Structures are given as C-alpha cells and as structure tokens.
Amino acid sequence: MTDLILKKRHGQVLSEPEINWIIAGYVAERIPAYQISALMMAIYFQGMDATETNALVRAMIASGDTIDLSGIAGIKVDKHSTGGVGDKTSIVLGPMVAALGIPVGKLSGRGLGHTGGTLDKLESFPGFRIELEMGEFIRQVNEIGIAIAGQTAQLVPADKQLYALRDVTGTVENVSLIASSIMSKKLASGANAIVLDVKTGAGAFMETPEKAGELARAMVAIGQGLGRKTVALVTDMEQPLGNAVGNALEVREAIATLRGEGPEDLRELCLALGAEMLVLGGGAPTAEAARTQLEAVIASGRALEKLRHLVAAQGGDARLVDAVDELPGATHQSVLRAERDGYVTALHAGKVGIASMLLGAGRETKQSTIDLGAGIELRAKSGTPVRAGDPLALLHTNDATRLPEAQSVLRQAFTIGPEAPPLRPLVFERIS
Ligand code: URA
C-alpha cells in the first residue's frame, strides 16, 4: 500500500488490479483508514485519468450488491441530481414520465441537510410506505409504471466508507472522486440510461458553471464507459428551485406543478430533464417532441393521476393530492420582511437551506427527526422588486423556539440593491 501511495503521489497511473486490490482491501479492513486517507489526498492533488476512474467505479460497484431491474419491461431511465435547495423535481418528473409510458423504478435516499430527501417528502402522505421488497417494487412498476422506494440492498459499501473518510480528511472536492462516488451508486441501481442534473451556484457542491461542467463531463464519461446512455444538464442552484423549501411544502409545490400551476423555474427544469429522459427511454425522437408530450400530459391531468396511483399503490392517502391543506402543516409562522426598497439582487440557496434545517425541515445528524410541516415559502426571488415592509418569505415550524435563529439566517440569504440583477440561465450546458 505504501508503494501505491507513493506511485500516486508521484503522479503515476494506478492499474486496474492495483485499484481492485486497494478497494477490496479497504472494505475487508486489511488496509487501514490512515493509508486510504493518504491515497485520497494524493488523488486529490494528482487526479485520476478516465481509465483509473472507470476502474475505481467498477471496483466500488463490486464491493456490494447490484440491483437487477431486468424484470421491468422497457428501457429504465433514472435521474439523479447532485443536490440542491428546494429540489422536488423527482416528485414531478416521475409521474410525468411514467404517464408517457417510460418505466420509473426509482431507488432514493433520505436526506441529510436542509430538507429531507425524496423519500422523506413522500412520507408527507400519511401511510406512504417506502420499504418495498424487490419483487413488489418490480411488480408495481410493471403494473402502474412507477415505484419510488428506499434502498434495501447493500449498494456500494465501499463508497459509504470512502465518503465518510473523505468528509473528514479534506478530500471531498475532487472531480474524479465525486464522479465515481455518485456514478457507482447510480450504476449499481440497475438503470439502462441516466439523466444527471448537475447543480451549480451558491447552493451546490460546484459553485461555478465551469467546475460543474467538469464534474458533469466526468460523470457522463463514466456512464458511457460502463455502457449506459448518459446525459447531463448543468443547472442553476444559485437560488432555491421554486418557492417552497421543506418537505410537505415541496410536495404541495410539486402537485401544483403537475396541475400546470407551479413556479416557472421548476416547471421549466422538469420539462428539460423530462425531455432528456423521454428521448433516452425511446418515448420521443427529439427533445422538442418530448417537451410537447410532457406539456400535454400535464394539461390533460394524466401526470397528476399518475401521482395519485403512486401514492395509493404504496399505501399513502392519495386523497391528499386533491386536499393539500390536509398535508402536514406547522403550528407557528413568521414573516420575514424587506428592510428597504429595491430589488432582490441575490438569494443565497445555501443559506436558505440552513434556515430551513434550523426550522426542523432537515436533519443535522442521521439521528435527527424531521418536522414534515416545517420550511420556508419564498415570496420574493432574485430580480423581484420590493418595498420596505414587503414580505420576502414565510417561515413555518412546529417548534417556536427555532424561529429567531432561522429568521436571522434567512435574512442573511437575501441581498437587496438598487438595480435588478442580470438574469442567470436555468440550464448552463448540456453534455452527452
Ligand atoms: N455526493 C456523493 O454521493 N459523493 C460525493 O463524493 C459527493 C457528493
């Protein structure tokens, strides 16, 4: 192991057998964490080429189970987002795409951070079961076209160990390491094709579009290298997506979007990602044709009907799709108001995320429990003109002691200046 650390420290290329030996040895506890830490730091500085990265991905996948979705008819297309604030696209996209006949078998995670993950959000429907046996999961996708469940199999244990180590050794922010970490999990989940939403901006891992583009290219190369059609969009996460941040609040906004009444940025991103999914899944010849179909499936109510089917199939109270006021709520509200006239020139997604977590919507540690009704409704976003005293946001929580700190962090998320800021694109780049 010492020789291999030195080899990488000197900028040489590790071979596939060497990488296999390292990963297998680490998972089996034959190689100590301090040597893996040193190797991660060497990789952080020297990088890895495409051959090494693909070898690492294969070795990581081999460390655990892989999911076989071959029992589901059709081309299985998965979507993955690198994570952002107010990102409820999966809850909109899944039903939209499934309503057009593309099978959606999504294995999702719970979230650590500003809000829960897709699974936590779906638990806003009382009774919704996220634990499905693999047989049940496959049967449900074949019957109604969609299932969203938690991972029961031991997927990529090597990544769990490596990510935890990188987190405490200052070695997370390396493109090859992030790309192999994310893609190993996606590839082990069994989809035939993958659409990646790589976020950039103040609420994202990769703050600049250039860095996000680099990560997107690395992930697409891994997907293609391992025989999966992969497309990535680099999309904006400078400010939160949509107006709602928090679990039940985001479900309400996802339902509004499926009704054709959601915020423009969320709708537009769902159409862009959905079009990529539809083309990869063989449901449309071009992205333009796909968009027309997606718009039609919203207008006809078929996408919303698919959400009702999904909720009912997994034991949830589907009546709430049409009675959103009965979704989990909050006992305490407070309004954040503008202190001066002007325009919102910046709305820092990361800070909105922290404020939302402080209200109880997210997990600070794995053990934290989530307040499904907590969160933030944004009343102004970047570019909105405001007068002193106008509401900028409405904060919700079931624990009033949380309001002052959340309010103070949320205030710092807003910058108000004399002139409207330049418009940022929603999609910066497409990589295929
Ligand atoms: N998310 C992951 O799953 N892995 C990383 O390395 C970074 C973000």
Coordinates of C-alpha atoms and ligand atoms in Angstrom, one line a residue:
M1 CA 0.0 0.0 0.0
T2 CA 2.9 2.4 0.8
D3 CA 4.2 1.8 -2.8
L4 CA 0.8 2.6 -4.3
I5 CA 0.5 5.8 -2.2
L6 CA 3.9 6.9 -3.4
K7 CA 3.1 5.9 -7.0
K8 CA 0.0 8.2 -7.0
R9 CA 1.9 10.9 -5.1
H10 CA 4.4 11.0 -7.9
G11 CA 1.5 11.4 -10.4
Q12 CA 1.6 8.0 -12.0
V13 CA -1.3 6.0 -13.1
L14 CA -2.7 3.1 -10.9
S15 CA -3.6 -0.1 -12.8
E16 CA -7.0 -1.8 -12.6
P17 CA -5.6 -4.7 -10.5
E18 CA -4.0 -2.2 -8.1
I19 CA -7.3 -0.3 -7.7
N20 CA -9.2 -3.5 -7.2
W21 CA -6.7 -4.6 -4.5
I22 CA -7.0 -1.3 -2.7
I23 CA -10.8 -1.2 -2.6
A24 CA -11.3 -4.8 -1.7
G25 CA -8.6 -4.5 1.0
Y26 CA -10.1 -1.4 2.5
V27 CA -13.7 -2.9 2.6
A28 CA -12.3 -6.1 4.2
E29 CA -10.3 -4.0 6.8
R30 CA -7.0 -5.3 5.6
I31 CA -5.8 -1.8 4.7
P32 CA -6.1 0.8 7.5
A33 CA -8.0 4.1 7.0
Y34 CA -4.9 6.2 7.5
Q35 CA -3.3 4.7 4.4
I36 CA -6.5 5.2 2.4
S37 CA -6.6 8.8 3.6
A38 CA -3.1 9.4 2.3
L39 CA -4.1 7.9 -1.0
M40 CA -7.2 10.1 -1.2
M41 CA -5.0 13.1 -0.6
A42 CA -2.6 12.0 -3.3
I43 CA -5.5 11.6 -5.7
Y44 CA -6.9 14.9 -4.6
F45 CA -3.7 16.6 -5.8
Q46 CA -2.7 14.4 -8.8
G47 CA -6.2 13.4 -10.1
M48 CA -7.0 10.2 -11.9
D49 CA -7.4 9.7 -15.6
A50 CA -10.5 8.2 -17.3
T51 CA -9.2 4.6 -17.2
E52 CA -8.4 4.9 -13.5
T53 CA -11.7 6.5 -12.7
N54 CA -13.6 3.7 -14.5
A55 CA -11.6 1.1 -12.7
L56 CA -12.4 2.7 -9.4
V57 CA -16.1 2.8 -10.3
R58 CA -16.1 -0.9 -11.2
A59 CA -14.2 -1.8 -8.0
M60 CA -16.6 0.2 -5.9
I61 CA -19.7 -1.4 -7.5
A62 CA -18.2 -4.9 -7.0
S63 CA -17.9 -4.1 -3.2
G64 CA -21.7 -4.8 -2.7
D65 CA -25.0 -5.8 -4.3
T66 CA -26.3 -4.6 -7.6
I67 CA -30.0 -4.3 -8.5
D68 CA -31.4 -6.2 -11.4
L69 CA -34.2 -4.3 -13.0
S70 CA -34.5 -6.7 -16.0
G71 CA -37.9 -7.9 -14.7
I72 CA -39.3 -4.4 -15.7
A73 CA -40.2 -4.2 -19.3
G74 CA -38.8 -1.3 -21.3
I75 CA -35.8 1.0 -21.1
K76 CA -35.3 2.1 -17.5
V77 CA -34.2 5.7 -17.2
D78 CA -33.0 7.1 -13.9
K79 CA -32.5 10.7 -13.0
H80 CA -30.0 12.0 -10.4
S81 CA -29.5 15.4 -9.0
T82 CA -26.2 16.4 -7.3
G83 CA -28.4 18.1 -4.7
G84 CA -29.9 21.5 -4.2
V85 CA -32.3 23.5 -2.1
G86 CA -36.0 23.2 -3.0
D87 CA -35.3 20.5 -5.5
K88 CA -38.5 18.5 -5.7
T89 CA -38.1 17.6 -9.4
S90 CA -38.3 13.8 -8.8
I91 CA -41.8 14.1 -7.4
V92 CA -42.9 16.0 -10.6
L93 CA -40.8 14.1 -13.1
G94 CA -41.5 10.6 -12.0
P95 CA -45.3 10.8 -12.6
M96 CA -44.9 12.9 -15.8
V97 CA -42.5 10.5 -17.4
A98 CA -44.4 7.4 -16.2
A99 CA -47.6 8.8 -17.6
L100 CA -45.9 8.7 -21.0
G101 CA -45.1 5.0 -20.7
I102 CA -41.5 5.2 -19.6
P103 CA -41.0 2.9 -16.6
V104 CA -39.9 4.7 -13.5
G105 CA -38.3 2.4 -10.8
K106 CA -36.6 4.9 -8.5
L107 CA -34.5 3.9 -5.5
S108 CA -34.0 7.0 -3.5
G109 CA -32.3 8.1 -0.3
R110 CA -33.3 10.0 2.8
G111 CA -31.6 13.4 3.1
L112 CA -29.0 14.8 5.4
G113 CA -29.1 18.6 5.4
H114 CA -31.6 21.3 4.6
T115 CA -34.6 19.2 3.9
G116 CA -35.3 15.5 3.7
G117 CA -34.8 13.6 0.5
T118 CA -37.5 12.4 -1.9
L119 CA -38.5 9.6 0.5
D120 CA -39.0 11.9 3.4
K121 CA -41.0 14.3 1.2
L122 CA -43.3 11.5 0.0
E123 CA -43.9 10.5 3.7
S124 CA -45.9 13.7 3.9
F125 CA -48.7 11.4 2.6
P126 CA -49.8 9.6 5.8
G127 CA -49.3 5.8 5.4
F128 CA -46.8 6.1 2.4
R129 CA -44.5 3.0 2.6
I130 CA -41.0 3.5 1.3
E131 CA -39.9 0.0 2.1
L132 CA -40.8 -2.3 -0.8
E133 CA -39.4 -5.8 -1.3
M134 CA -37.6 -6.0 -4.7
G135 CA -40.3 -8.3 -6.1
E136 CA -43.1 -5.9 -5.0
F137 CA -41.1 -2.9 -6.4
I138 CA -40.8 -4.6 -9.8
R139 CA -44.4 -5.7 -9.9
Q140 CA -45.6 -2.2 -9.1
V141 CA -43.5 -0.6 -11.9
N142 CA -44.9 -3.2 -14.3
E143 CA -48.5 -2.6 -13.1
I144 CA -48.7 1.2 -12.8
G145 CA -45.5 2.3 -14.4
I146 CA -43.9 3.8 -11.3
A147 CA -42.4 3.0 -7.8
I148 CA -40.2 5.1 -5.6
A149 CA -38.7 3.3 -2.7
G150 CA -35.7 3.2 -0.3
Q151 CA -32.6 1.0 -1.0
T152 CA -32.8 -2.2 0.9
A153 CA -29.8 -3.9 -0.8
Q154 CA -26.3 -3.2 0.3
L155 CA -25.3 -0.9 -2.6
V156 CA -21.7 0.2 -2.8
P157 CA -20.5 -0.2 0.8
A158 CA -17.0 0.9 -0.4
D159 CA -18.5 4.4 -1.1
K160 CA -20.1 4.6 2.3
Q161 CA -16.6 4.1 3.9
L162 CA -14.7 6.2 1.4
Y163 CA -17.1 9.1 1.5
A164 CA -17.1 9.2 5.3
L165 CA -13.3 9.2 5.3
R166 CA -13.1 11.9 2.6
D167 CA -15.5 14.0 4.6
V168 CA -13.1 14.3 7.5
T169 CA -9.8 14.4 5.6
G170 CA -10.5 17.4 3.3
T171 CA -10.7 15.2 0.1
V172 CA -14.3 15.5 -1.0
E173 CA -13.8 18.2 -3.7
N174 CA -12.1 16.2 -6.4
V175 CA -13.9 15.7 -9.6
S176 CA -12.9 12.1 -10.2
L177 CA -13.7 11.1 -6.6
I178 CA -17.1 12.8 -6.6
A179 CA -18.0 11.4 -10.0
S180 CA -17.0 7.9 -9.1
S181 CA -18.9 8.1 -5.8
I182 CA -22.1 9.2 -7.4
M183 CA -21.9 7.1 -10.5
S184 CA -21.0 3.9 -8.7
K185 CA -24.3 4.2 -6.8
K186 CA -26.3 5.0 -9.9
L187 CA -24.8 2.2 -11.9
A188 CA -25.4 -0.3 -9.1
S189 CA -29.1 0.7 -9.1
G190 CA -29.7 -1.0 -12.4
A191 CA -31.0 1.7 -14.8
N192 CA -30.2 1.4 -18.6
A193 CA -29.9 5.1 -19.1
I194 CA -29.2 8.0 -16.7
V195 CA -30.0 11.7 -16.8
L196 CA -27.9 13.8 -14.5
D197 CA -28.8 17.2 -13.1
V198 CA -25.5 18.7 -12.0
K199 CA -26.1 21.9 -10.0
T200 CA -24.0 25.0 -9.9
G201 CA -24.1 28.1 -7.7
A202 CA -24.3 29.1 -4.1
G203 CA -26.3 26.1 -3.0
A204 CA -24.2 23.5 -4.9
F205 CA -21.0 21.5 -4.5
M206 CA -19.6 23.1 -7.6
E207 CA -20.1 26.8 -7.3
T208 CA -19.0 27.8 -10.9
P209 CA -20.6 26.5 -14.1
E210 CA -17.1 25.6 -15.3
K211 CA -16.4 23.3 -12.3
A212 CA -19.9 21.8 -12.6
G213 CA -19.4 21.2 -16.3
E214 CA -16.1 19.4 -15.5
L215 CA -18.0 17.2 -13.0
A216 CA -20.8 16.6 -15.5
R217 CA -18.3 15.5 -18.2
A218 CA -16.6 13.1 -15.8
M219 CA -19.9 11.5 -14.8
V220 CA -21.1 11.2 -18.4
A221 CA -17.8 9.6 -19.4
I222 CA -18.2 7.1 -16.6
G223 CA -21.7 6.2 -17.5
Q224 CA -20.9 5.8 -21.2
G225 CA -17.7 3.9 -20.3
L226 CA -19.8 1.4 -18.4
G227 CA -22.3 1.0 -21.3
R228 CA -25.1 3.3 -20.1
K229 CA -26.5 6.1 -22.2
T230 CA -25.9 9.2 -20.0
V231 CA -26.8 12.8 -20.5
A232 CA -26.1 15.7 -18.1
L233 CA -27.5 19.2 -17.7
V234 CA -25.6 21.7 -15.7
T235 CA -28.4 23.7 -14.0
D236 CA -28.7 26.7 -11.7
M237 CA -28.6 26.4 -7.9
E238 CA -27.6 30.0 -7.1
Q239 CA -31.1 30.5 -5.5
P240 CA -33.5 27.7 -4.5
L241 CA -35.6 26.0 -7.1
G242 CA -39.2 27.1 -7.0
N243 CA -40.6 28.9 -4.0
A244 CA -41.0 26.1 -1.4
V245 CA -38.3 24.6 0.8
G246 CA -39.3 21.9 3.3
N247 CA -40.9 18.5 2.9
A248 CA -44.7 18.9 2.8
L249 CA -44.4 22.4 1.4
E250 CA -42.4 21.0 -1.5
V251 CA -45.0 18.2 -2.1
R252 CA -47.6 20.9 -2.4
E253 CA -45.5 22.8 -5.0
A254 CA -44.8 19.5 -6.9
I255 CA -48.6 18.9 -7.0
A256 CA -49.2 22.5 -8.2
T257 CA -46.6 21.9 -10.9
L258 CA -48.3 18.7 -12.0
R259 CA -51.5 20.7 -12.3
G260 CA -49.7 23.2 -14.5
E261 CA -49.7 25.9 -11.8
G262 CA -46.2 25.6 -10.4
P263 CA -43.4 28.2 -10.5
E264 CA -41.8 28.8 -13.8
D265 CA -38.3 27.7 -13.0
L266 CA -39.4 24.4 -11.5
R267 CA -41.7 23.7 -14.5
E268 CA -39.0 24.6 -17.0
L269 CA -36.4 22.3 -15.3
C270 CA -38.8 19.4 -15.2
L271 CA -39.6 19.8 -18.9
A272 CA -35.9 20.0 -19.7
L273 CA -34.9 16.9 -17.6
G274 CA -38.1 15.1 -18.6
A275 CA -37.4 15.6 -22.3
E276 CA -34.0 14.0 -21.9
M277 CA -35.5 11.1 -20.0
L278 CA -38.2 10.6 -22.7
V279 CA -35.7 10.6 -25.5
L280 CA -33.3 8.2 -23.8
G281 CA -36.2 5.9 -22.9
G282 CA -37.3 5.8 -26.6
G283 CA -40.5 7.7 -26.0
A284 CA -39.8 10.6 -28.3
P285 CA -37.5 11.2 -31.3
T286 CA -36.3 14.6 -30.2
A287 CA -36.2 16.8 -27.1
E288 CA -38.7 19.2 -28.8
A289 CA -41.2 16.4 -29.5
A290 CA -40.7 15.2 -25.9
R291 CA -41.5 18.6 -24.5
T292 CA -44.8 18.8 -26.4
Q293 CA -45.7 15.4 -25.0
L294 CA -44.8 16.4 -21.5
E295 CA -46.8 19.6 -21.7
A296 CA -49.8 17.6 -22.9
V297 CA -49.5 15.1 -20.1
I298 CA -49.7 18.0 -17.6
A299 CA -52.5 19.7 -19.4
S300 CA -54.6 16.5 -19.6
G301 CA -54.2 15.7 -15.9
R302 CA -52.6 12.3 -16.6
A303 CA -49.4 13.2 -14.8
L304 CA -51.3 14.2 -11.7
E305 CA -53.4 11.0 -12.0
K306 CA -50.1 9.0 -12.0
L307 CA -49.1 10.6 -8.8
R308 CA -52.4 9.6 -7.2
H309 CA -51.8 6.0 -8.4
L310 CA -48.2 6.0 -7.0
V311 CA -49.3 7.3 -3.6
A312 CA -52.2 4.8 -3.4
A313 CA -50.1 1.9 -4.5
Q314 CA -47.6 2.5 -1.7
G315 CA -50.3 2.8 1.0
G316 CA -50.5 6.6 1.2
D317 CA -53.6 8.7 1.4
A318 CA -54.0 9.7 -2.2
R319 CA -57.0 11.9 -1.4
L320 CA -54.4 14.5 -0.2
V321 CA -53.3 15.1 -3.7
D322 CA -56.6 17.0 -4.1
A323 CA -56.7 18.2 -0.5
V324 CA -53.3 19.7 0.0
D325 CA -54.4 21.6 3.1
E326 CA -54.5 18.3 4.9
L327 CA -50.8 17.6 4.3
P328 CA -48.6 18.0 7.4
G329 CA -48.6 21.7 8.5
A330 CA -47.0 23.8 11.1
T331 CA -48.3 25.5 14.2
H332 CA -46.1 28.6 14.1
Q333 CA -45.5 31.0 11.2
S334 CA -43.4 34.2 10.9
V335 CA -42.9 36.6 8.1
L336 CA -39.5 37.9 7.0
R337 CA -39.9 41.5 5.6
A338 CA -37.8 43.6 3.4
E339 CA -35.9 46.4 5.3
R340 CA -35.5 48.7 2.3
D341 CA -36.8 49.4 -1.2
G342 CA -35.0 47.9 -4.2
Y343 CA -34.6 44.6 -6.0
V344 CA -33.6 41.2 -4.6
T345 CA -30.2 41.1 -6.2
A346 CA -29.2 37.7 -4.6
L347 CA -30.9 34.9 -2.8
H348 CA -28.2 32.5 -1.4
A349 CA -29.6 29.0 -1.8
G350 CA -27.2 27.5 0.8
K351 CA -28.3 30.0 3.5
V352 CA -32.0 29.3 2.7
G353 CA -31.2 25.6 3.1
I354 CA -29.6 26.2 6.5
A355 CA -32.5 28.3 7.7
S356 CA -34.9 25.5 6.6
M357 CA -32.9 23.0 8.5
L358 CA -33.0 25.2 11.6
L359 CA -36.8 25.3 11.3
G360 CA -36.7 21.5 11.6
A361 CA -37.2 20.5 7.9
G362 CA -33.8 18.8 7.6
R363 CA -31.5 16.5 9.5
E364 CA -28.5 17.9 11.3
T365 CA -27.4 14.4 12.1
K366 CA -28.5 11.0 10.9
Q367 CA -30.5 10.6 14.1
S368 CA -32.5 13.8 13.8
T369 CA -36.2 13.5 13.2
I370 CA -37.8 15.7 10.5
D371 CA -40.7 18.1 11.0
L372 CA -42.6 17.5 7.8
G373 CA -44.6 20.7 8.1
A374 CA -41.5 22.9 8.7
G375 CA -39.9 25.0 6.0
I376 CA -39.9 28.3 4.0
E377 CA -42.2 29.7 1.4
L378 CA -40.3 32.3 -0.6
R379 CA -42.4 35.4 -1.6
A380 CA -39.5 37.1 -3.4
K381 CA -36.7 35.7 -5.5
S382 CA -33.7 37.1 -7.4
G383 CA -34.9 40.0 -9.5
T384 CA -38.2 40.7 -7.6
P385 CA -38.8 44.4 -6.9
V386 CA -39.6 45.0 -3.2
R387 CA -40.7 47.9 -1.0
A388 CA -39.6 48.2 2.7
G389 CA -42.0 46.1 4.7
D390 CA -43.0 43.7 1.9
P391 CA -42.9 40.0 2.8
L392 CA -39.8 38.2 1.5
A393 CA -40.6 34.8 3.0
L394 CA -42.9 32.9 5.3
L395 CA -41.3 30.6 7.8
H396 CA -43.1 27.6 9.2
T397 CA -42.3 25.4 12.1
N398 CA -43.9 23.3 14.9
D399 CA -41.2 24.5 17.4
A400 CA -41.4 28.2 18.0
T401 CA -38.0 28.3 19.8
R402 CA -36.5 27.6 16.4
L403 CA -37.8 30.8 14.7
P404 CA -35.4 33.5 15.8
E405 CA -32.2 31.8 14.6
A406 CA -33.8 30.6 11.4
Q407 CA -35.1 34.2 10.8
S408 CA -31.7 35.6 11.3
V409 CA -30.0 33.2 8.9
L410 CA -32.8 33.7 6.3
R411 CA -32.3 37.4 6.4
Q412 CA -28.7 37.0 5.5
A413 CA -29.7 34.9 2.5
F414 CA -31.4 38.0 0.9
T415 CA -29.4 40.9 -0.7
I416 CA -31.4 43.9 -1.7
G417 CA -29.9 46.5 -4.0
P418 CA -30.9 49.4 -6.2
E419 CA -30.9 47.6 -9.5
A420 CA -32.3 44.4 -10.9
P421 CA -29.5 41.7 -11.2
P422 CA -28.7 40.2 -14.6
L423 CA -30.8 37.1 -15.4
R424 CA -29.0 33.8 -14.8
P425 CA -29.7 30.9 -17.2
L426 CA -31.6 27.9 -15.8
V427 CA -29.6 25.4 -17.9
F428 CA -26.0 26.3 -18.5
E429 CA -24.8 23.4 -20.5
R430 CA -25.8 20.0 -21.9
I431 CA -23.3 17.2 -22.1
S432 CA -24.0 13.9 -23.8
Ligands
URA1 N1 -22.3 13.1 -3.3 C1 -21.8 11.8 -3.2 O1 -22.6 10.8 -3.2 N2 -20.5 11.6 -3.3 C2 -19.6 12.6 -3.3 O2 -18.4 12.4 -3.3 C3 -20.1 13.9 -3.3 C4 -21.4 14.1 -3.3

